[in-house]
Amino acid sequence: MIELKRLNAFVTVVEAGSITRAAELLFIQQPPLTRLLQSLEHDFGVPLLQRLPRGVIPTEAGEVLLHEARAVLARAGQLSAAMQRAALGEQGRIRIGFTSSAALHTFVPALLRRYREIYPSVSTQLEESGSGELLAAVVAGQLDVAFVRMRVKDKPELVMEKVLEEPMWVAVPAGHRLASQPAEQPLKLEDLSNEPFVLYRRRAGQGLYDAILAAYVRAGFSPHIVQEAPRLTSCLSLVGAGLGISIVPESMTRLGGDGVVFLPLAASTQLSAPLYLARRVDSHASSIINTFCQLVKSQLSGN
């Protein structure tokens, strides 16, 4: 193994053009420096310096070593700064998961854009899936953080913080009897009691699924579910096809959709869509995760 000390000494000798002058620059005696250079030549098995009456110049092999040694020393010089950036959460990689509806909320894309602006040396790996799958990936260490729609209490290895809460809206086919309902007259669940209902599968969106059913129970009846879809986006496609109505987070209205009309729900339904940020309990040891979570809080406060 060629130590950085010997490479630095060789570069200094070549740049100084003199072993005597290089010894002064390196604050060592000339004999130890000469022995150090000789050990380099012994290790490589080729002459590296040509001794002249006044100084030294590199041989052809020495020129090659000079070029490579400078590159190695420059890279080594960057290590300390890289370690400092990593310790501050400014360099490395973060794996972020999010649900499809979370990605549609203006907060999440704006946050990711801001994060990349502030920490350009951090590589971001993004993954979209259902809340259940995302939480399992965080627990397994496959994701660092995840924006999900449900809060779990049976996973002590997770820390979950509420990021925001948004209203739920009703999605109806364009030709539906309620499609012309004025926006200033929000719908009540009682208005939907006899409607065929399209709902996303509980496994994909357990939090919203349970919240919707609980709201119906509070209203005194159960929804007439005619179709379950794997994702919220699929629900809108089925609504547009006329299979029934659905209830989705307000952010989903940004998708629009052919043949779909969105109507607000009355506040009395007590139905909303929370968004949580999940991470592992031991994630506090990661500077990158900490800086990301701090940015989330900063963005929420408007700073």
mmCIF file of C-alpha atoms in Angstrom:
data_model
loop_
_atom_site.group_PDB
_atom_site.id
_atom_site.type_symbol
_atom_site.label_atom_id
_atom_site.label_comp_id
_atom_site.label_asym_id
_atom_site.label_seq_id
_atom_site.Cartn_x
_atom_site.Cartn_y
_atom_site.Cartn_z
ATOM 1 C CA MET A 1 0.000 0.000 0.000
ATOM 2 C CA ILE A 2 1.313 3.410 -0.984
ATOM 3 C CA GLU A 3 0.749 5.857 1.855
ATOM 4 C CA LEU A 4 -0.533 9.352 1.140
ATOM 5 C CA LYS A 5 2.490 10.704 3.006
ATOM 6 C CA ARG A 6 4.888 9.223 0.456
ATOM 7 C CA LEU A 7 2.792 10.379 -2.493
ATOM 8 C CA ASN A 8 2.673 13.894 -1.070
ATOM 9 C CA ALA A 9 6.448 13.858 -0.570
ATOM 10 C CA PHE A 10 7.014 12.745 -4.180
ATOM 11 C CA VAL A 11 4.742 15.469 -5.570
ATOM 12 C CA THR A 12 6.452 18.094 -3.402
ATOM 13 C CA VAL A 13 9.923 17.020 -4.626
ATOM 14 C CA VAL A 14 8.872 17.166 -8.282
ATOM 15 C CA GLU A 15 7.160 20.536 -7.900
ATOM 16 C CA ALA A 16 10.096 21.947 -5.940
ATOM 17 C CA GLY A 17 12.603 20.461 -8.416
ATOM 18 C CA SER A 18 14.936 19.764 -5.539
ATOM 19 C CA ILE A 19 15.080 17.273 -2.694
ATOM 20 C CA THR A 20 16.728 19.872 -0.474
ATOM 21 C CA ARG A 21 14.024 22.444 -1.128
ATOM 22 C CA ALA A 22 11.266 19.825 -0.736
ATOM 23 C CA ALA A 23 12.685 18.765 2.636
ATOM 24 C CA GLU A 24 12.395 22.376 3.806
ATOM 25 C CA LEU A 25 8.810 22.596 2.606
ATOM 26 C CA LEU A 26 7.915 19.299 4.306
ATOM 27 C CA PHE A 27 9.772 20.218 7.530
ATOM 28 C CA ILE A 28 11.879 17.044 7.508
ATOM 29 C CA GLN A 29 15.543 16.291 7.074
ATOM 30 C CA GLN A 30 16.922 15.472 3.613
ATOM 31 C CA PRO A 31 18.138 11.904 4.406
ATOM 32 C CA PRO A 32 14.706 10.634 5.567
ATOM 33 C CA LEU A 33 13.122 12.210 2.475
ATOM 34 C CA THR A 34 15.670 10.534 0.220
ATOM 35 C CA ARG A 35 14.971 7.166 1.850
ATOM 36 C CA LEU A 36 11.231 7.751 1.422
ATOM 37 C CA LEU A 37 11.692 8.378 -2.313
ATOM 38 C CA GLN A 38 13.900 5.342 -2.641
ATOM 39 C CA SER A 39 11.243 3.204 -0.954
ATOM 40 C CA LEU A 40 8.714 4.409 -3.533
ATOM 41 C CA GLU A 41 11.007 3.444 -6.384
ATOM 42 C CA HIS A 42 11.606 0.073 -4.730
ATOM 43 C CA ASP A 43 7.893 -0.602 -4.339
ATOM 44 C CA PHE A 44 7.088 0.331 -7.948
ATOM 45 C CA GLY A 45 10.206 -1.332 -9.302
ATOM 46 C CA VAL A 46 11.085 1.572 -11.621
ATOM 47 C CA PRO A 47 13.106 4.813 -11.352
ATOM 48 C CA LEU A 48 10.815 7.750 -10.639
ATOM 49 C CA LEU A 49 13.310 10.605 -10.494
ATOM 50 C CA GLN A 50 16.261 11.579 -12.619
ATOM 51 C CA ARG A 51 19.027 13.188 -10.554
ATOM 52 C CA LEU A 52 20.606 16.223 -12.204
ATOM 53 C CA PRO A 53 23.589 18.297 -11.101
ATOM 54 C CA ARG A 54 21.117 20.854 -9.800
ATOM 55 C CA GLY A 55 17.918 19.194 -8.703
ATOM 56 C CA VAL A 56 15.694 16.385 -9.955
ATOM 57 C CA ILE A 57 13.092 15.824 -12.680
ATOM 58 C CA PRO A 58 10.588 12.980 -13.000
ATOM 59 C CA THR A 59 11.230 10.079 -15.347
ATOM 60 C CA GLU A 60 8.475 8.936 -17.737
ATOM 61 C CA ALA A 61 7.191 6.632 -14.993
ATOM 62 C CA GLY A 62 7.544 9.509 -12.559
ATOM 63 C CA GLU A 63 5.375 11.729 -14.788
ATOM 64 C CA VAL A 64 2.638 9.091 -14.706
ATOM 65 C CA LEU A 65 2.921 8.792 -10.918
ATOM 66 C CA LEU A 66 2.856 12.591 -10.585
ATOM 67 C CA HIS A 67 -0.443 12.797 -12.481
ATOM 68 C CA GLU A 68 -2.039 9.936 -10.530
ATOM 69 C CA ALA A 69 -0.669 11.095 -7.170
ATOM 70 C CA ARG A 70 -2.114 14.582 -7.625
ATOM 71 C CA ALA A 71 -5.542 13.077 -8.376
ATOM 72 C CA VAL A 72 -5.353 10.776 -5.342
ATOM 73 C CA LEU A 73 -4.241 13.576 -3.028
ATOM 74 C CA ALA A 74 -6.955 15.899 -4.314
ATOM 75 C CA ARG A 75 -9.596 13.214 -3.729
ATOM 76 C CA ALA A 76 -8.214 12.522 -0.260
ATOM 77 C CA GLY A 77 -8.337 16.235 0.493
ATOM 78 C CA GLN A 78 -12.045 16.224 -0.250
ATOM 79 C CA LEU A 79 -12.782 13.386 2.174
ATOM 80 C CA SER A 80 -12.774 15.543 5.277
ATOM 81 C CA ALA A 81 -15.174 18.044 3.729
ATOM 82 C CA ALA A 82 -17.385 15.191 2.497
ATOM 83 C CA MET A 83 -17.499 13.671 5.971
ATOM 84 C CA GLN A 84 -18.426 17.043 7.440
ATOM 85 C CA ARG A 85 -21.235 17.466 4.901
ATOM 86 C CA ALA A 86 -22.485 13.963 5.656
ATOM 87 C CA ALA A 87 -22.423 14.686 9.396
ATOM 88 C CA LEU A 88 -24.537 17.792 8.744
ATOM 89 C CA GLY A 89 -26.991 15.877 6.550
ATOM 90 C CA GLU A 90 -25.815 17.684 3.415
ATOM 91 C CA GLN A 91 -24.475 14.711 1.479
ATOM 92 C CA GLY A 92 -25.597 11.108 1.026
ATOM 93 C CA ARG A 93 -28.922 9.513 0.101
ATOM 94 C CA ILE A 94 -32.472 9.602 1.404
ATOM 95 C CA ARG A 95 -35.268 7.210 0.390
ATOM 96 C CA ILE A 96 -38.709 8.835 0.489
ATOM 97 C CA GLY A 97 -42.049 7.085 0.075
ATOM 98 C CA PHE A 98 -45.444 8.652 -0.545
ATOM 99 C CA THR A 99 -48.985 7.675 -1.430
ATOM 100 C CA SER A 100 -50.489 8.734 -4.745
ATOM 101 C CA SER A 101 -52.782 11.269 -3.071
ATOM 102 C CA ALA A 102 -49.877 12.698 -1.039
ATOM 103 C CA ALA A 103 -47.949 13.296 -4.252
ATOM 104 C CA LEU A 104 -50.862 15.324 -5.599
ATOM 105 C CA HIS A 105 -51.000 17.662 -2.614
ATOM 106 C CA THR A 106 -49.078 20.853 -3.354
ATOM 107 C CA PHE A 107 -47.089 20.536 -0.120
ATOM 108 C CA VAL A 108 -45.177 17.364 -1.011
ATOM 109 C CA PRO A 109 -43.860 18.342 -4.488
ATOM 110 C CA ALA A 110 -42.945 21.810 -3.174
ATOM 111 C CA LEU A 111 -41.111 20.234 -0.239
ATOM 112 C CA LEU A 112 -39.122 17.855 -2.460
ATOM 113 C CA ARG A 113 -38.212 20.680 -4.830
ATOM 114 C CA ARG A 114 -37.042 22.844 -1.919
ATOM 115 C CA TYR A 115 -35.069 19.971 -0.414
ATOM 116 C CA ARG A 116 -33.192 19.405 -3.665
ATOM 117 C CA GLU A 117 -32.413 23.115 -3.905
ATOM 118 C CA ILE A 118 -30.975 23.249 -0.390
ATOM 119 C CA TYR A 119 -29.205 19.865 -0.433
ATOM 120 C CA PRO A 120 -28.111 19.223 -4.044
ATOM 121 C CA SER A 121 -25.499 16.688 -2.896
ATOM 122 C CA VAL A 122 -28.133 14.426 -1.324
ATOM 123 C CA SER A 123 -29.504 11.818 -3.713
ATOM 124 C CA THR A 124 -33.277 11.351 -3.338
ATOM 125 C CA GLN A 125 -34.855 7.982 -4.118
ATOM 126 C CA LEU A 126 -38.648 8.206 -4.428
ATOM 127 C CA GLU A 127 -41.207 5.416 -4.198
ATOM 128 C CA GLU A 128 -44.998 5.560 -4.556
ATOM 129 C CA SER A 129 -47.212 2.916 -2.951
ATOM 130 C CA GLY A 130 -50.085 2.380 -0.525
ATOM 131 C CA SER A 131 -49.786 3.439 3.109
ATOM 132 C CA GLY A 132 -49.494 -0.135 4.403
ATOM 133 C CA GLU A 133 -46.704 -1.038 2.012
ATOM 134 C CA LEU A 134 -44.851 2.196 2.723
ATOM 135 C CA LEU A 135 -44.968 1.734 6.504
ATOM 136 C CA ALA A 136 -43.708 -1.831 6.140
ATOM 137 C CA ALA A 137 -40.828 -0.554 4.005
ATOM 138 C CA VAL A 138 -39.905 2.050 6.640
ATOM 139 C CA VAL A 139 -39.932 -0.582 9.384
ATOM 140 C CA ALA A 140 -37.770 -2.890 7.242
ATOM 141 C CA GLY A 141 -35.252 -0.116 6.571
ATOM 142 C CA GLN A 142 -36.041 -0.027 2.841
ATOM 143 C CA LEU A 143 -37.311 3.559 3.128
ATOM 144 C CA ASP A 144 -36.088 6.336 5.412
ATOM 145 C CA VAL A 145 -39.323 8.334 5.593
ATOM 146 C CA ALA A 146 -42.802 8.044 4.109
ATOM 147 C CA PHE A 147 -45.823 10.310 3.679
ATOM 148 C CA VAL A 148 -48.853 8.167 4.486
ATOM 149 C CA ARG A 149 -52.566 8.600 5.093
ATOM 150 C CA MET A 150 -52.968 6.427 8.181
ATOM 151 C CA ARG A 151 -51.536 6.400 11.678
ATOM 152 C CA VAL A 152 -50.671 3.070 13.278
ATOM 153 C CA LYS A 153 -50.352 2.408 17.002
ATOM 154 C CA ASP A 154 -49.132 -1.179 16.922
ATOM 155 C CA LYS A 155 -45.665 -0.403 15.563
ATOM 156 C CA PRO A 156 -43.519 0.980 18.406
ATOM 157 C CA GLU A 157 -40.535 1.087 16.048
ATOM 158 C CA LEU A 158 -42.165 3.977 14.159
ATOM 159 C CA VAL A 159 -42.475 7.692 14.874
ATOM 160 C CA MET A 160 -45.452 9.295 13.122
ATOM 161 C CA GLU A 161 -46.080 13.030 13.014
ATOM 162 C CA LYS A 162 -49.110 14.703 11.463
ATOM 163 C CA VAL A 163 -48.083 16.995 8.625
ATOM 164 C CA LEU A 164 -51.436 18.372 7.522
ATOM 165 C CA GLU A 165 -55.119 17.597 7.149
ATOM 166 C CA GLU A 166 -57.238 18.269 4.088
ATOM 167 C CA PRO A 167 -60.986 18.087 3.343
ATOM 168 C CA MET A 168 -62.589 15.178 1.530
ATOM 169 C CA TRP A 169 -64.622 15.741 -1.638
ATOM 170 C CA VAL A 170 -67.253 13.699 -3.438
ATOM 171 C CA ALA A 171 -66.472 12.565 -6.979
ATOM 172 C CA VAL A 172 -69.542 11.912 -9.142
ATOM 173 C CA PRO A 173 -70.003 11.070 -12.844
ATOM 174 C CA ALA A 174 -70.536 14.141 -15.015
ATOM 175 C CA GLY A 175 -74.099 13.097 -15.825
ATOM 176 C CA HIS A 176 -75.046 12.389 -12.215
ATOM 177 C CA ARG A 177 -78.041 14.096 -10.627
ATOM 178 C CA LEU A 178 -75.714 15.800 -8.114
ATOM 179 C CA ALA A 179 -73.221 17.041 -10.714
ATOM 180 C CA SER A 180 -74.999 20.409 -10.957
ATOM 181 C CA GLN A 181 -75.135 20.889 -7.188
ATOM 182 C CA PRO A 182 -73.871 24.428 -6.324
ATOM 183 C CA ALA A 183 -70.454 24.393 -4.632
ATOM 184 C CA GLU A 184 -71.776 26.678 -1.887
ATOM 185 C CA GLN A 185 -74.131 23.874 -0.839
ATOM 186 C CA PRO A 186 -71.796 21.127 0.471
ATOM 187 C CA LEU A 187 -73.123 17.593 0.402
ATOM 188 C CA LYS A 188 -74.045 15.573 3.466
ATOM 189 C CA LEU A 189 -73.528 11.833 3.631
ATOM 190 C CA GLU A 190 -77.301 11.469 3.819
ATOM 191 C CA ASP A 191 -77.416 12.844 0.270
ATOM 192 C CA LEU A 192 -75.375 9.818 -0.813
ATOM 193 C CA SER A 193 -77.203 7.095 1.113
ATOM 194 C CA ASN A 194 -78.644 5.316 -1.938
ATOM 195 C CA GLU A 195 -75.712 5.864 -4.277
ATOM 196 C CA PRO A 196 -73.511 3.045 -5.643
ATOM 197 C CA PHE A 197 -70.122 3.625 -4.057
ATOM 198 C CA VAL A 198 -66.631 3.036 -5.500
ATOM 199 C CA LEU A 199 -63.993 2.628 -2.807
ATOM 200 C CA TYR A 200 -60.290 1.886 -2.860
ATOM 201 C CA ARG A 201 -59.179 -1.357 -1.279
ATOM 202 C CA ARG A 202 -58.486 -1.191 2.422
ATOM 203 C CA ARG A 203 -55.039 -2.729 1.980
ATOM 204 C CA ALA A 204 -54.033 0.158 -0.296
ATOM 205 C CA GLY A 205 -55.558 2.963 1.782
ATOM 206 C CA GLN A 206 -56.516 1.650 5.192
ATOM 207 C CA GLY A 207 -56.608 5.049 6.890
ATOM 208 C CA LEU A 208 -58.981 6.728 4.442
ATOM 209 C CA TYR A 209 -61.002 3.529 3.966
ATOM 210 C CA ASP A 210 -61.692 3.234 7.698
ATOM 211 C CA ALA A 211 -62.386 6.959 8.063
ATOM 212 C CA ILE A 212 -65.011 6.897 5.314
ATOM 213 C CA LEU A 213 -66.801 3.855 6.737
ATOM 214 C CA ALA A 214 -66.719 5.383 10.233
ATOM 215 C CA ALA A 215 -68.280 8.587 8.882
ATOM 216 C CA TYR A 216 -71.084 6.582 7.265
ATOM 217 C CA VAL A 217 -71.687 4.739 10.551
ATOM 218 C CA ARG A 218 -71.985 8.079 12.364
ATOM 219 C CA ALA A 219 -74.523 9.135 9.731
ATOM 220 C CA GLY A 220 -76.587 6.031 10.530
ATOM 221 C CA PHE A 221 -76.112 3.843 7.437
ATOM 222 C CA SER A 222 -73.539 1.907 5.396
ATOM 223 C CA PRO A 223 -72.336 2.751 1.878
ATOM 224 C CA HIS A 224 -73.506 0.547 -0.979
ATOM 225 C CA ILE A 225 -70.062 -0.497 -2.252
ATOM 226 C CA VAL A 226 -70.269 -1.814 -5.820
ATOM 227 C CA GLN A 227 -66.556 -1.797 -6.698
ATOM 228 C CA GLU A 228 -63.183 -1.596 -4.956
ATOM 229 C CA ALA A 229 -60.156 -0.188 -6.771
ATOM 230 C CA PRO A 230 -56.432 -0.714 -6.112
ATOM 231 C CA ARG A 231 -55.656 3.025 -6.021
ATOM 232 C CA LEU A 232 -57.390 6.371 -5.617
ATOM 233 C CA THR A 233 -56.616 7.218 -9.229
ATOM 234 C CA SER A 234 -58.390 4.014 -10.289
ATOM 235 C CA CYS A 235 -61.443 5.119 -8.296
ATOM 236 C CA LEU A 236 -61.697 8.266 -10.376
ATOM 237 C CA SER A 237 -61.504 6.256 -13.593
ATOM 238 C CA LEU A 238 -64.360 4.056 -12.403
ATOM 239 C CA VAL A 239 -66.393 7.104 -11.370
ATOM 240 C CA GLY A 240 -65.809 8.649 -14.784
ATOM 241 C CA ALA A 241 -67.031 5.411 -16.350
ATOM 242 C CA GLY A 242 -70.322 5.828 -14.463
ATOM 243 C CA LEU A 243 -69.940 2.899 -12.029
ATOM 244 C CA GLY A 244 -70.724 5.024 -9.003
ATOM 245 C CA ILE A 245 -69.536 7.854 -6.781
ATOM 246 C CA SER A 246 -66.507 8.045 -4.496
ATOM 247 C CA ILE A 247 -65.021 10.183 -1.718
ATOM 248 C CA VAL A 248 -61.424 11.341 -2.165
ATOM 249 C CA PRO A 249 -58.986 13.851 -0.602
ATOM 250 C CA GLU A 250 -59.279 17.389 -1.953
ATOM 251 C CA SER A 251 -55.826 17.095 -3.552
ATOM 252 C CA MET A 252 -57.221 14.459 -5.918
ATOM 253 C CA THR A 253 -59.389 17.145 -7.526
ATOM 254 C CA ARG A 254 -56.209 18.437 -9.175
ATOM 255 C CA LEU A 255 -56.310 15.385 -11.422
ATOM 256 C CA GLY A 256 -59.599 16.454 -12.938
ATOM 257 C CA GLY A 257 -60.560 13.431 -14.964
ATOM 258 C CA ASP A 258 -62.856 12.909 -17.927
ATOM 259 C CA GLY A 259 -66.468 12.643 -16.891
ATOM 260 C CA VAL A 260 -65.818 13.405 -13.205
ATOM 261 C CA VAL A 261 -67.263 16.283 -11.182
ATOM 262 C CA PHE A 262 -65.989 17.109 -7.682
ATOM 263 C CA LEU A 263 -68.270 18.429 -4.946
ATOM 264 C CA PRO A 264 -67.388 19.552 -1.398
ATOM 265 C CA LEU A 265 -68.541 17.682 1.686
ATOM 266 C CA ALA A 266 -70.210 19.426 4.593
ATOM 267 C CA ALA A 267 -68.069 19.997 7.694
ATOM 268 C CA SER A 268 -70.671 18.110 9.719
ATOM 269 C CA THR A 269 -69.484 14.844 8.146
ATOM 270 C CA GLN A 270 -66.289 15.176 10.230
ATOM 271 C CA LEU A 271 -64.456 13.547 7.369
ATOM 272 C CA SER A 272 -60.952 14.664 6.467
ATOM 273 C CA ALA A 273 -57.749 13.207 5.041
ATOM 274 C CA PRO A 274 -54.712 13.515 7.324
ATOM 275 C CA LEU A 275 -51.164 13.208 6.032
ATOM 276 C CA TYR A 276 -48.468 11.773 8.321
ATOM 277 C CA LEU A 277 -44.700 11.596 8.053
ATOM 278 C CA ALA A 278 -43.433 8.213 9.257
ATOM 279 C CA ARG A 279 -39.863 7.299 10.180
ATOM 280 C CA ARG A 280 -38.133 4.781 12.413
ATOM 281 C CA VAL A 281 -37.577 5.538 16.077
ATOM 282 C CA ASP A 282 -33.820 5.111 15.616
ATOM 283 C CA SER A 283 -33.723 7.499 12.646
ATOM 284 C CA HIS A 284 -32.616 10.343 14.937
ATOM 285 C CA ALA A 285 -29.089 9.002 14.451
ATOM 286 C CA SER A 286 -29.236 9.988 10.774
ATOM 287 C CA SER A 287 -28.350 13.601 10.072
ATOM 288 C CA ILE A 288 -29.925 13.370 6.615
ATOM 289 C CA ILE A 289 -33.285 12.219 7.979
ATOM 290 C CA ASN A 290 -33.140 14.857 10.720
ATOM 291 C CA THR A 291 -32.480 17.682 8.252
ATOM 292 C CA PHE A 292 -35.328 16.435 6.046
ATOM 293 C CA CYS A 293 -37.760 16.391 8.968
ATOM 294 C CA GLN A 294 -36.610 19.846 10.034
ATOM 295 C CA LEU A 295 -37.331 21.128 6.532
ATOM 296 C CA VAL A 296 -40.829 19.631 6.700
ATOM 297 C CA LYS A 297 -41.496 21.607 9.880
ATOM 298 C CA SER A 298 -39.955 24.728 8.369
ATOM 299 C CA GLN A 299 -42.134 24.483 5.262
ATOM 300 C CA LEU A 300 -45.250 24.022 7.379
ATOM 301 C CA SER A 301 -44.435 27.139 9.373
ATOM 302 C CA GLY A 302 -43.894 29.079 6.152
ATOM 303 C CA ASN A 303 -40.176 29.741 6.722
#
